[in-house]
Amino acid sequence: MSGTQLTVTLSGGGTDDARAVVRVLEGTFGAPDELPTDENATVHMATFGDSEAGFAGSAAASGERLSAPVTVTVQGAPEAVRRASDTLTRAFTARDDGVASGDQEQERQLLLVP
């Protein structure tokens, strides 16, 4: 896994909330493999590749809003996880629910609230 590849798992809220979170991350990581689309899903996922697109973008200026609390788990290289966490905490009201580190990857869970 490269320094910028990131997997994001989202639960809680609806598809529109999942899309809002993914759109905020696009400002840092570029476009994901695909946007969440399944209206019946209770868990959504997105994977961001090796793009550095938009790294300097400001997520806080995105204006994205949530309709319900969303639990977000970000997994990837430590630098990618840090960047994703920083981006999300600037864009939303967030509570850090912990981090787990492996040999080359890190996982962090955040609770984003409206």
XYZ file of N, CA, C and O in Angstrom:
456
model
N 0.848 -1.171 0.000
C 0.000 0.000 0.000
C 0.890 1.228 0.000
O 1.809 1.349 0.782
N 0.600 2.171 -0.881
C 1.424 3.368 -0.968
C 1.061 4.356 0.128
O 0.119 4.165 0.873
N 1.779 5.454 0.185
C 1.564 6.452 1.206
C 0.244 7.185 1.107
O -0.145 7.858 2.044
N -0.456 7.097 -0.026
C -1.702 7.848 -0.157
C -2.924 6.961 -0.323
O -4.029 7.471 -0.315
N -2.794 5.669 -0.507
C -3.964 4.812 -0.665
C -4.720 4.739 0.657
O -4.127 4.593 1.728
N -6.044 4.866 0.566
C -6.869 4.939 1.760
C -8.188 4.215 1.521
O -8.807 4.386 0.474
N -8.605 3.411 2.492
C -9.922 2.782 2.459
C -10.770 3.418 3.543
O -10.324 3.566 4.683
N -11.988 3.805 3.190
C -12.898 4.472 4.104
C -14.168 3.646 4.215
O -14.770 3.286 3.207
N -14.558 3.323 5.443
C -15.800 2.601 5.710
C -16.690 3.532 6.521
O -16.248 4.116 7.511
N -17.954 3.667 6.089
C -18.883 4.595 6.725
C -20.146 3.867 7.143
O -20.714 3.107 6.347
N -20.596 4.097 8.367
C -21.857 3.525 8.827
C -22.618 4.581 9.607
O -22.028 5.522 10.148
N -23.928 4.425 9.662
C -24.779 5.446 10.258
C -25.112 6.463 9.186
O -24.469 6.555 8.151
N -26.151 7.227 9.417
C -26.559 8.180 8.395
C -27.051 7.437 7.163
O -27.285 6.235 7.182
N -27.197 8.146 6.092
C -27.670 7.550 4.849
C -26.651 7.688 3.740
O -25.509 8.116 3.957
N -27.077 7.358 2.554
C -26.195 7.423 1.393
C -25.722 8.851 1.146
O -24.557 9.078 0.817
N -26.610 9.829 1.335
C -26.211 11.224 1.128
C -25.128 11.640 2.126
O -24.214 12.392 1.782
N -25.233 11.152 3.365
C -24.207 11.449 4.359
C -22.874 10.818 3.956
O -21.822 11.443 4.068
N -22.908 9.574 3.489
C -21.689 8.901 3.045
C -21.053 9.660 1.883
O -19.836 9.864 1.854
N -21.884 10.100 0.945
C -21.363 10.872 -0.189
C -20.732 12.186 0.281
O -19.706 12.609 -0.241
N -21.342 12.834 1.269
C -20.799 14.094 1.782
C -19.402 13.890 2.358
O -18.489 14.687 2.104
N -19.218 12.820 3.106
C -17.904 12.527 3.687
C -16.888 12.238 2.583
O -15.767 12.757 2.591
N -17.283 11.441 1.609
C -16.374 11.105 0.510
C -16.004 12.356 -0.284
O -14.837 12.552 -0.648
N -16.976 13.233 -0.532
C -16.673 14.463 -1.281
C -15.660 15.334 -0.536
O -14.794 15.945 -1.157
N -15.758 15.388 0.778
C -14.782 16.157 1.559
C -13.383 15.558 1.381
O -12.405 16.283 1.200
N -13.293 14.234 1.414
C -11.986 13.583 1.262
C -11.407 13.746 -0.137
O -10.196 13.695 -0.321
N -12.268 13.956 -1.137
C -11.782 14.177 -2.499
C -10.869 15.395 -2.572
O -9.948 15.430 -3.379
N -11.102 16.390 -1.730
C -10.252 17.574 -1.726
C -8.823 17.271 -1.319
O -7.900 18.017 -1.640
N -8.619 16.171 -0.619
C -7.287 15.775 -0.171
C -6.704 14.646 -0.998
O -5.518 14.629 -1.281
N -7.553 13.695 -1.418
C -7.056 12.473 -2.057
C -7.444 12.318 -3.519
O -7.087 11.336 -4.145
N -8.184 13.252 -4.092
C -8.665 13.078 -5.453
C -9.901 12.194 -5.454
O -10.452 11.857 -4.408
N -10.346 11.805 -6.622
C -11.580 11.034 -6.760
C -11.409 9.609 -6.230
O -10.371 8.989 -6.434
N -12.447 9.085 -5.560
C -12.398 7.699 -5.086
C -12.697 6.751 -6.236
O -13.051 7.182 -7.341
N -12.598 5.452 -5.949
C -12.934 4.465 -6.970
C -14.380 4.634 -7.429
O -14.678 4.520 -8.594
N -15.294 4.951 -6.503
C -16.675 5.265 -6.837
C -17.349 5.884 -5.618
O -16.919 5.681 -4.493
N -18.411 6.650 -5.883
C -19.182 7.245 -4.793
C -20.183 6.230 -4.256
O -20.676 5.388 -5.016
N -20.536 6.295 -2.973
C -21.584 5.416 -2.443
C -22.900 5.663 -3.191
O -23.285 6.820 -3.394
N -23.559 4.597 -3.613
C -24.792 4.749 -4.376
C -25.959 3.903 -3.876
O -27.097 4.233 -4.142
N -25.705 2.823 -3.176
C -26.767 1.903 -2.774
C -27.591 2.516 -1.644
O -27.136 2.618 -0.507
N -28.812 2.926 -1.962
C -29.687 3.570 -0.982
C -30.091 2.623 0.147
O -30.518 3.068 1.206
N -29.994 1.318 -0.050
C -30.400 0.344 0.966
C -29.243 -0.145 1.841
O -29.474 -0.878 2.796
N -28.033 0.272 1.525
C -26.864 -0.184 2.284
C -26.817 0.489 3.650
O -27.214 1.635 3.812
N -26.336 -0.247 4.643
C -26.134 0.335 5.974
C -24.659 0.655 6.203
O -24.339 1.386 7.131
N -23.788 0.100 5.375
C -22.354 0.387 5.421
C -21.912 0.741 4.005
O -22.272 0.058 3.044
N -21.156 1.813 3.891
C -20.644 2.252 2.592
C -19.124 2.240 2.643
O -18.535 2.437 3.700
N -18.511 2.021 1.477
C -17.049 2.022 1.388
C -16.610 2.856 0.201
O -17.316 2.963 -0.792
N -15.419 3.406 0.326
C -14.770 4.096 -0.786
C -13.274 3.865 -0.643
O -12.750 3.787 0.470
N -12.616 3.743 -1.777
C -11.167 3.584 -1.793
C -10.572 4.705 -2.618
O -11.013 4.969 -3.740
N -9.595 5.362 -2.042
C -8.871 6.416 -2.733
C -7.516 5.851 -3.122
O -6.836 5.242 -2.302
N -7.138 6.064 -4.383
C -5.885 5.510 -4.884
C -4.679 6.342 -4.543
O -4.620 6.984 -3.497
N -3.732 6.359 -5.450
C -2.435 6.979 -5.204
C -2.365 8.432 -5.633
O -1.294 8.998 -5.710
N -3.488 9.048 -5.903
C -3.494 10.422 -6.398
C -3.118 11.421 -5.320
O -3.495 11.289 -4.175
N -2.382 12.432 -5.700
C -2.081 13.555 -4.812
C -2.997 14.728 -5.156
O -2.832 15.812 -4.629
N -3.967 14.513 -6.035
C -4.844 15.589 -6.483
C -5.549 16.244 -5.317
O -6.053 15.582 -4.430
N -5.578 17.544 -5.356
C -6.336 18.287 -4.373
C -5.714 18.359 -3.000
O -6.358 18.837 -2.087
N -4.492 17.926 -2.829
C -3.892 17.886 -1.486
C -3.963 19.231 -0.783
O -4.176 19.292 0.406
N -3.840 20.316 -1.516
C -3.848 21.628 -0.881
C -5.257 22.176 -0.683
O -5.442 23.242 -0.132
N -6.286 21.457 -1.133
C -7.656 21.928 -1.028
C -8.125 22.069 0.399
O -7.641 21.405 1.299
N -9.095 22.942 0.608
C -9.624 23.164 1.950
C -10.949 22.456 2.105
O -11.949 22.858 1.518
N -10.971 21.403 2.887
C -12.204 20.668 3.123
C -13.184 21.481 3.941
O -14.388 21.366 3.778
N -12.693 22.319 4.834
C -13.578 23.084 5.706
C -14.471 24.025 4.914
O -15.557 24.373 5.356
N -14.032 24.417 3.741
C -14.819 25.329 2.927
C -15.834 24.599 2.054
O -16.552 25.221 1.290
N -15.921 23.287 2.168
C -16.781 22.505 1.287
C -18.258 22.721 1.544
O -19.072 22.554 0.652
N -18.633 23.053 2.778
C -20.043 23.266 3.091
C -20.857 21.997 3.205
O -22.081 22.054 3.260
N -20.227 20.839 3.235
C -20.954 19.587 3.360
C -21.583 19.485 4.745
O -20.990 19.871 5.739
N -22.798 18.959 4.804
C -23.518 18.774 6.058
C -24.003 17.341 6.179
O -24.268 16.675 5.187
N -24.128 16.889 7.420
C -24.632 15.549 7.693
C -26.030 15.637 8.276
O -26.345 16.567 9.013
N -26.857 14.622 7.995
C -28.210 14.577 8.553
C -28.262 13.742 9.825
O -29.226 13.815 10.577
N -27.234 12.927 10.051
C -27.192 12.023 11.206
C -25.732 11.725 11.521
O -24.851 11.944 10.685
N -25.449 11.221 12.725
C -24.070 10.831 13.041
C -23.574 9.734 12.090
O -24.334 8.842 11.704
N -22.313 9.821 11.739
C -21.682 8.846 10.846
C -20.384 8.370 11.483
O -19.551 9.188 11.886
N -20.231 7.056 11.595
C -18.978 6.477 12.062
C -18.109 6.223 10.840
O -18.540 5.564 9.890
N -16.909 6.761 10.868
C -15.976 6.636 9.749
C -14.731 5.913 10.225
O -14.123 6.299 11.225
N -14.360 4.861 9.514
C -13.104 4.174 9.772
C -12.222 4.392 8.556
O -12.628 4.094 7.433
N -11.038 4.957 8.785
C -10.076 5.163 7.703
C -8.904 4.227 7.938
O -8.431 4.064 9.060
N -8.457 3.578 6.872
C -7.383 2.602 6.973
C -6.413 2.806 5.831
O -6.813 2.962 4.676
N -5.118 2.810 6.166
C -4.095 2.953 5.143
C -2.758 3.246 5.781
O -2.552 3.004 6.974
N -1.868 3.792 4.982
C -0.555 4.179 5.488
C -0.749 5.258 6.548
O -1.683 6.059 6.460
N 0.101 5.305 7.563
C -0.074 6.289 8.642
C -0.244 7.725 8.161
O -1.090 8.452 8.677
N 0.518 8.144 7.170
C 0.398 9.517 6.663
C -0.969 9.751 6.018
O -1.586 10.804 6.205
N -1.474 8.779 5.265
C -2.788 8.914 4.640
C -3.887 8.972 5.694
O -4.826 9.764 5.587
N -3.780 8.155 6.719
C -4.766 8.153 7.798
C -4.736 9.489 8.537
O -5.782 10.075 8.848
N -3.558 10.016 8.785
C -3.449 11.316 9.452
C -4.076 12.416 8.613
O -4.838 13.244 9.107
N -3.779 12.420 7.315
C -4.347 13.436 6.421
C -5.865 13.333 6.363
O -6.566 14.345 6.387
N -6.387 12.109 6.289
C -7.843 11.928 6.251
C -8.477 12.401 7.548
O -9.494 13.102 7.535
N -7.882 12.046 8.669
C -8.410 12.471 9.973
C -8.406 13.987 10.095
O -9.393 14.585 10.541
N -7.301 14.613 9.703
C -7.206 16.072 9.759
C -8.274 16.720 8.875
O -8.926 17.687 9.266
N -8.451 16.194 7.674
C -9.431 16.728 6.736
C -10.840 16.625 7.313
O -11.615 17.587 7.275
N -11.185 15.462 7.855
C -12.536 15.256 8.385
C -12.806 16.094 9.630
O -13.914 16.613 9.796
N -11.805 16.251 10.494
C -12.037 17.034 11.709
C -12.111 18.537 11.418
O -12.706 19.278 12.196
N -11.554 18.979 10.302
C -11.726 20.377 9.888
C -13.100 20.606 9.267
O -13.664 21.687 9.387
N -13.632 19.594 8.604
C -14.883 19.752 7.864
C -16.128 19.469 8.702
O -17.199 20.004 8.410
N -16.004 18.628 9.714
C -17.158 18.209 10.509
C -16.818 18.291 11.996
O -15.650 18.288 12.369
N -17.855 18.282 12.816
C -17.646 18.097 14.252
C -17.345 16.622 14.443
O -18.129 15.759 14.017
N -16.206 16.306 15.039
C -15.759 14.916 15.096
C -15.247 14.549 16.476
O -14.687 15.380 17.190
N -15.437 13.277 16.808
C -14.857 12.698 18.023
C -13.945 11.567 17.581
O -14.349 10.691 16.819
N -12.720 11.587 18.064
C -11.758 10.540 17.738
C -12.030 9.341 18.637
O -11.926 9.434 19.857
N -12.408 8.214 18.038
C -12.736 7.010 18.802
C -11.595 6.010 18.852
O -11.794 4.869 19.251
N -10.388 6.408 18.435
C -9.236 5.541 18.620
C -8.517 5.179 17.349
O -9.006 5.360 16.244
N -7.326 4.641 17.573
C -6.452 4.270 16.473
C -5.823 2.922 16.785
O -5.575 2.593 17.945
N -5.599 2.147 15.739
C -4.882 0.877 15.858
C -3.800 0.871 14.791
O -4.051 1.237 13.642
N -2.604 0.488 15.182
C -1.486 0.480 14.246
C -1.005 -0.931 13.991
O -0.950 -1.753 14.905
N -0.655 -1.185 12.734
C -0.043 -2.446 12.352
C 1.375 -2.181 11.892
O 1.938 -1.115 12.146
N 1.960 -3.152 11.199
C 3.332 -3.000 10.717
C 3.476 -1.827 9.753
O 4.388 -1.031 9.879
N 2.571 -1.749 8.769
C 2.696 -0.709 7.757
C 1.408 0.067 7.565
O 1.354 0.967 6.734
N 0.376 -0.280 8.274
C -0.906 0.383 8.139
C -1.396 0.883 9.484
O -0.952 0.433 10.538
N -2.333 1.788 9.394
C -2.966 2.322 10.581
C -4.463 2.392 10.308
O -4.890 2.535 9.159
N -5.244 2.293 11.374
C -6.695 2.408 11.258
C -7.154 3.373 12.344
O -6.728 3.300 13.480
N -8.017 4.316 11.957
C -8.550 5.292 12.914
C -10.062 5.351 12.730
O -10.556 5.302 11.617
N -10.768 5.458 13.858
C -12.218 5.576 13.809
C -12.624 6.940 14.354
O -12.145 7.372 15.405
N -13.504 7.600 13.613
C -14.031 8.908 13.994
C -15.557 8.840 14.004
O -16.156 8.152 13.168
N -16.172 9.571 14.912
C -17.612 9.760 14.887
C -17.851 11.184 14.449
O -17.421 12.141 15.121
N -18.514 11.350 13.303
C -18.850 12.672 12.781
C -20.296 12.962 13.132
O -21.157 12.111 12.930
N -20.565 14.143 13.655
C -21.931 14.488 14.058
C -22.401 15.734 13.313
O -21.596 16.593 12.955
N -23.718 15.810 13.086
C -24.260 16.983 12.367
C -24.038 18.273 13.132
O -23.893 18.297 14.327
